[in-house]
Coordinates of N, CA and C in Angstrom, one line a residue:
X23 N -140.5 241.3 -56.6 CA -142.2 241.4 -56.2 C -142.7 242.4 -57.3
X24 N -143.9 242.3 -57.6 CA -144.7 243.1 -58.6 C -145.9 243.5 -58.4
X25 N -146.1 244.5 -57.5 CA -147.4 245.2 -57.4 C -147.8 245.9 -58.5
X26 N -149.1 245.7 -59.0 CA -149.6 246.4 -60.1 C -150.2 247.8 -59.9
X27 N -150.2 248.2 -58.9 CA -150.6 249.4 -58.8 C -151.6 249.7 -57.3
X28 N -152.1 250.7 -57.2 CA -152.9 251.2 -56.2 C -154.4 250.3 -56.3
X29 N -154.9 249.9 -55.1 CA -155.9 249.0 -55.0 C -157.0 249.7 -54.3
X30 N -156.8 249.9 -52.9 CA -157.7 250.7 -52.2 C -157.1 251.4 -50.9
X31 N -157.8 252.3 -50.4 CA -157.3 252.8 -49.2 C -158.5 252.6 -48.2
X32 N -158.4 252.7 -46.9 CA -159.0 252.4 -45.8 C -159.0 253.5 -44.9
X33 N -160.1 254.2 -44.4 CA -160.1 255.4 -43.5 C -160.9 255.0 -42.4
X34 N -160.4 255.4 -41.2 CA -160.9 255.4 -39.9 C -161.7 256.6 -39.9
X35 N -163.0 256.8 -39.6 CA -163.9 257.9 -39.5 C -164.7 257.8 -38.1
X36 N -165.1 259.0 -37.7 CA -165.8 259.3 -36.5 C -167.2 259.1 -36.7
X37 N -167.7 259.6 -37.9 CA -169.1 259.5 -38.3 C -169.3 259.1 -39.7
X38 N -169.9 257.9 -39.7 CA -169.9 257.4 -41.3 C -170.9 258.3 -42.0
X39 N -171.9 258.6 -41.5 CA -172.8 259.3 -42.5 C -172.5 260.5 -42.7
X40 N -171.6 261.3 -42.0 CA -171.1 262.6 -42.5 C -170.1 262.4 -43.7
X41 N -169.1 261.2 -43.2 CA -168.2 261.1 -44.3 C -168.8 260.4 -45.7
X42 N -169.7 259.9 -45.5 CA -170.4 259.4 -46.7 C -170.9 260.6 -47.5
X43 N -171.6 261.5 -46.9 CA -172.0 262.6 -47.8 C -170.9 263.4 -48.3
X44 N -169.9 263.5 -47.7 CA -168.6 264.2 -48.2 C -168.3 263.5 -49.2
X45 N -167.9 262.2 -49.1 CA -167.1 261.4 -50.3 C -168.1 261.3 -51.5
X46 N -169.5 261.2 -51.4 CA -170.4 261.1 -52.5 C -170.8 262.2 -53.0
X47 N -171.3 263.2 -52.3 CA -171.9 264.4 -52.8 C -170.8 265.6 -53.2
X48 N -169.8 265.5 -52.5 CA -168.7 266.6 -52.9 C -167.7 265.9 -53.7
X49 N -167.3 264.8 -53.5 CA -166.1 264.2 -54.6 C -166.6 263.3 -55.4
X50 N -167.9 263.2 -55.3 CA -168.6 262.4 -56.5 C -168.1 260.9 -56.7
X51 N -167.8 260.3 -55.4 CA -167.4 258.8 -55.5 C -168.7 257.9 -55.4
X52 N -168.6 256.7 -55.9 CA -170.0 256.1 -56.0 C -170.0 255.1 -54.9
X53 N -171.3 255.0 -54.0 CA -171.3 254.2 -53.1 C -171.9 252.7 -53.6
X54 N -171.1 251.7 -53.2 CA -171.3 250.6 -53.7 C -171.8 249.7 -52.6
X55 N -171.5 249.7 -51.3 CA -171.9 248.9 -50.1 C -171.9 249.9 -48.8
X56 N -173.1 249.7 -48.2 CA -173.1 250.3 -47.1 C -173.4 249.3 -45.7
X57 N -172.7 249.2 -44.6 CA -172.9 248.4 -43.9 C -173.2 249.1 -42.5
X58 N -173.3 248.5 -41.4 CA -173.6 249.3 -40.1 C -172.5 250.2 -39.8
X59 N -171.1 249.7 -39.9 CA -169.9 250.6 -39.6 C -169.2 250.6 -40.8
X60 N -169.5 250.3 -41.9 CA -168.4 250.4 -43.1 C -169.2 250.8 -44.3
X61 N -168.3 251.5 -45.3 CA -169.0 251.6 -46.5 C -167.8 251.5 -47.5
X62 N -168.3 251.1 -48.7 CA -167.3 251.0 -50.0 C -167.6 251.9 -50.9
X63 N -166.7 252.6 -51.3 CA -167.0 253.7 -52.3 C -166.0 253.5 -53.7
X64 N -166.7 253.4 -54.9 CA -165.7 253.2 -56.1 C -165.2 254.6 -56.4
X65 N -164.0 254.6 -57.0 CA -163.3 255.8 -57.0 C -162.5 255.6 -58.5
X66 N -162.9 255.9 -59.5 CA -162.3 255.3 -60.8 C -162.1 253.8 -60.8
X67 N -160.7 253.6 -60.8 CA -160.1 252.3 -60.9 C -159.7 251.5 -59.4
X68 N -160.0 252.6 -58.6 CA -159.7 252.1 -57.2 C -160.9 252.3 -56.4
X69 N -160.7 252.0 -55.0 CA -161.8 252.1 -54.2 C -161.2 252.6 -52.9
X70 N -162.4 253.1 -52.2 CA -162.0 253.7 -50.6 C -163.1 252.8 -49.7
X71 N -162.6 252.4 -48.7 CA -163.5 251.9 -47.6 C -163.5 252.8 -46.4
X72 N -164.4 253.2 -46.0 CA -164.7 254.1 -44.6 C -165.0 253.0 -43.6
X73 N -164.3 253.1 -42.4 CA -164.9 252.3 -41.2 C -165.1 253.1 -40.2
X74 N -166.2 253.2 -39.6 CA -166.6 254.1 -38.5 C -166.0 253.7 -37.2
X75 N -165.5 254.5 -36.4 CA -164.9 254.1 -35.0 C -165.8 255.0 -34.0
X76 N -166.7 254.5 -33.3 CA -167.3 255.2 -32.4 C -166.5 256.0 -31.4
X77 N -167.2 257.1 -30.8 CA -166.3 258.1 -29.8 C -166.1 259.4 -30.3
X78 N -166.1 260.3 -29.3 CA -165.7 261.7 -29.9 C -164.4 261.8 -30.1
X79 N -164.0 262.8 -31.2 CA -162.7 263.1 -31.6 C -161.8 263.6 -30.3
X80 N -160.6 263.3 -30.3 CA -159.7 263.8 -29.3 C -158.6 264.7 -29.9
X81 N -157.9 265.4 -29.3 CA -156.9 266.3 -30.0 C -156.0 265.6 -30.4
X82 N -155.6 264.2 -29.8 CA -154.5 263.6 -30.4 C -154.8 262.5 -31.7
X83 N -156.3 262.8 -32.0 CA -156.6 262.0 -33.2 C -157.2 260.7 -33.1
X84 N -157.4 260.4 -31.7 CA -157.9 259.1 -31.2 C -159.3 259.2 -30.7
X85 N -160.0 258.1 -30.9 CA -161.5 258.1 -30.5 C -161.6 257.4 -29.0
X86 N -162.5 257.0 -28.5 CA -162.8 256.5 -27.2 C -162.2 255.1 -27.1
X87 N -162.1 254.4 -28.2 CA -161.4 253.1 -28.3 C -160.0 253.1 -28.1
X88 N -159.5 254.2 -28.4 CA -158.0 254.4 -28.5 C -157.4 254.3 -29.9
X89 N -158.4 254.1 -31.0 CA -157.9 253.8 -32.3 C -158.0 255.1 -33.0
X90 N -156.8 255.5 -33.6 CA -156.8 257.0 -34.3 C -157.7 256.9 -35.4
X91 N -158.2 258.1 -35.7 CA -158.9 258.2 -37.0 C -158.1 258.8 -38.0
X92 N -158.3 258.6 -39.0 CA -157.6 258.9 -40.4 C -157.3 257.7 -41.3
X93 N -156.3 257.7 -42.0 CA -155.9 256.8 -42.7 C -155.5 255.4 -42.0
X94 N -156.2 254.3 -42.3 CA -156.0 253.0 -41.6 C -155.0 252.2 -42.3
X95 N -154.8 252.1 -43.9 CA -153.9 251.4 -44.6 C -154.1 251.9 -46.0
X96 N -153.2 251.7 -46.7 CA -153.0 251.6 -48.2 C -152.7 250.3 -48.9
X97 N -153.6 249.8 -50.0 CA -153.4 248.7 -50.3 C -152.7 248.6 -51.9
X98 N -152.2 247.8 -52.3 CA -151.7 247.7 -53.4 C -152.1 246.4 -54.4
X99 N -152.4 246.5 -55.6 CA -152.9 245.0 -56.1 C -151.6 244.3 -56.7
X100 N -151.8 243.1 -56.4 CA -150.8 242.3 -56.9 C -151.5 241.0 -57.5
X101 N -150.9 240.3 -58.6 CA -151.2 239.3 -58.9 C -151.3 237.9 -58.0
X102 N -152.3 237.1 -58.0 CA -152.1 236.1 -57.2 C -151.1 235.0 -57.4
X103 N -150.9 235.2 -58.8 CA -149.4 234.2 -59.0 C -148.1 234.7 -58.4
X104 N -148.3 236.0 -58.1 CA -147.1 236.8 -57.5 C -147.0 236.7 -56.0
X105 N -148.2 236.5 -55.4 CA -148.5 236.8 -54.1 C -147.3 236.0 -53.2
X106 N -147.4 234.7 -53.3 CA -146.5 234.0 -52.3 C -145.1 234.6 -52.5
X107 N -144.3 234.7 -53.7 CA -143.1 235.2 -53.8 C -143.0 236.8 -53.1
X108 N -144.0 237.3 -53.2 CA -144.0 238.8 -52.5 C -144.1 238.8 -51.1
X109 N -144.6 237.7 -50.4 CA -144.5 237.3 -48.9 C -143.3 236.9 -48.7
X110 N -142.7 236.1 -49.3 CA -141.4 235.7 -49.1 C -140.4 236.8 -49.2
X111 N -140.4 237.6 -50.0 CA -139.5 239.0 -50.2 C -139.6 239.6 -48.8
X112 N -140.9 240.1 -48.4 CA -141.2 240.7 -47.1 C -140.5 240.1 -46.0
X113 N -140.8 238.7 -46.0 CA -140.2 238.0 -44.7 C -138.7 237.9 -44.7
X114 N -138.1 237.8 -46.1 CA -136.6 237.7 -45.9 C -136.1 239.0 -45.6
X115 N -136.6 240.1 -46.0 CA -136.1 241.6 -45.7 C -136.5 242.0 -44.3
X116 N -137.1 241.0 -43.4 CA -137.4 241.5 -42.1 C -138.4 242.6 -42.0
X117 N -139.4 242.7 -43.1 CA -140.5 243.6 -42.8 C -141.4 242.9 -41.7
X118 N -141.8 244.0 -40.9 CA -143.0 243.6 -39.8 C -144.2 243.3 -40.4
X119 N -144.6 242.0 -40.5 CA -145.8 241.7 -41.1 C -147.0 241.9 -40.0
X120 N -148.2 242.4 -39.9 CA -149.0 242.6 -38.9 C -150.3 242.0 -39.0
X121 N -150.5 241.3 -40.3 CA -151.7 240.4 -40.4 C -151.4 239.6 -41.6
X122 N -151.7 238.3 -41.7 CA -151.4 237.5 -42.8 C -150.2 237.0 -42.8
X123 N -150.0 236.2 -44.1 CA -150.8 236.3 -45.2 C -152.2 235.5 -44.9
X124 N -153.2 235.7 -45.4 CA -154.6 235.0 -45.4 C -155.4 235.3 -46.5
X125 N -156.5 234.4 -46.7 CA -157.5 234.7 -47.8 C -158.5 235.4 -46.8
X126 N -159.0 236.6 -47.5 CA -159.9 237.5 -46.8 C -160.5 238.6 -47.6
X127 N -161.8 238.6 -47.6 CA -162.7 239.8 -48.5 C -162.3 239.4 -50.0
X128 N -162.5 238.1 -50.4 CA -162.2 237.8 -52.0 C -160.9 237.9 -52.5
X129 N -159.9 237.7 -51.7 CA -158.5 237.8 -52.3 C -157.4 237.3 -51.2
X130 N -156.2 237.2 -51.4 CA -155.1 237.0 -50.7 C -154.7 238.4 -50.1
X131 N -154.3 238.3 -48.9 CA -153.9 239.8 -48.3 C -152.8 239.4 -47.3
X132 N -151.9 240.5 -47.4 CA -150.8 240.6 -46.2 C -150.6 242.2 -46.0
X133 N -150.7 242.4 -44.8 CA -150.5 243.6 -44.1 C -149.1 243.8 -43.4
X134 N -148.5 244.9 -43.5 CA -147.1 245.0 -43.2 C -146.7 246.7 -43.0
X135 N -145.8 246.8 -42.2 CA -145.5 248.3 -41.8 C -144.0 248.6 -42.6
X136 N -144.1 249.9 -43.0 CA -143.2 250.6 -43.8 C -142.2 250.9 -42.7
X137 N -141.1 251.4 -43.2 CA -140.1 251.8 -41.9 C -140.6 252.9 -40.9
X138 N -141.6 253.7 -41.4 CA -142.3 254.7 -40.4 C -143.4 254.3 -39.9
X139 N -143.7 253.1 -39.9 CA -145.1 252.3 -39.4 C -146.2 252.6 -39.9
X140 N -146.2 253.0 -41.3 CA -147.3 253.0 -42.1 C -147.8 251.7 -42.5
X141 N -149.2 251.3 -42.5 CA -149.7 250.1 -42.7 C -149.8 249.8 -44.0
X142 N -149.3 249.1 -44.9 CA -149.5 248.8 -46.3 C -150.0 247.5 -46.7
X143 N -150.8 247.3 -47.7 CA -151.3 245.9 -47.9 C -151.0 245.5 -49.4
X144 N -150.8 244.2 -49.5 CA -150.7 243.7 -51.0 C -151.9 242.7 -50.9
X145 N -152.8 242.9 -52.0 CA -154.3 242.3 -52.0 C -154.3 241.8 -53.5
X146 N -154.8 240.5 -53.6 CA -155.1 239.9 -54.7 C -156.4 240.3 -55.2
X147 N -157.4 240.7 -54.6 CA -158.6 240.9 -54.8 C -159.1 242.2 -55.5
X148 N -160.4 242.4 -56.0 CA -160.8 243.5 -56.5 C -162.1 243.9 -55.8
X149 N -162.7 245.1 -56.0 CA -163.8 245.5 -55.5 C -165.0 244.6 -55.5
X150 N -165.1 244.1 -56.8 CA -166.2 243.3 -57.2 C -166.0 241.8 -56.3
X151 N -164.9 241.3 -56.3 CA -164.7 240.1 -55.3 C -164.9 240.4 -54.0
X152 N -164.6 241.5 -53.5 CA -164.8 241.9 -52.0 C -166.4 241.9 -51.7
X153 N -167.0 242.6 -52.7 CA -168.7 242.6 -52.6 C -169.4 241.5 -52.6
X154 N -168.9 240.4 -53.2 CA -169.3 239.0 -53.1 C -169.3 238.5 -51.9
X155 N -168.2 239.1 -51.1 CA -168.1 238.4 -49.8 C -169.0 239.3 -48.8
X156 N -168.9 240.4 -48.9 CA -169.5 241.4 -47.9 C -171.0 241.4 -48.0
X157 N -171.5 241.2 -49.3 CA -173.0 241.4 -49.0 C -173.8 240.1 -49.3

């Protein structure tokens, strides 16, 4: 398997507007797309997606829907030509695949768990290809 590097990170946030102010005004990220419950920010060669999950914060870090706020997943870039082999490697190793493989958001995607349950993704698309689909 040949991942090319970091692609994007997705955070679950409780207040999209507050998070946008932080990431754009303080950290200097560029807003590329703003939806009703999501925003895409350019950050150098990578990008960040913010997903708003309604509800008050709870001590254990979950909102009213029971979905935790914080890191949703980390994605790594992979060439489309290498994607099928990478999925095969994951399957052969008995890695828990939680979504995909499927074509989504301008590229091929497979989400899976590391040994500690951290969700990772291999994604063939780019921010530009994602925006063509989302906007």
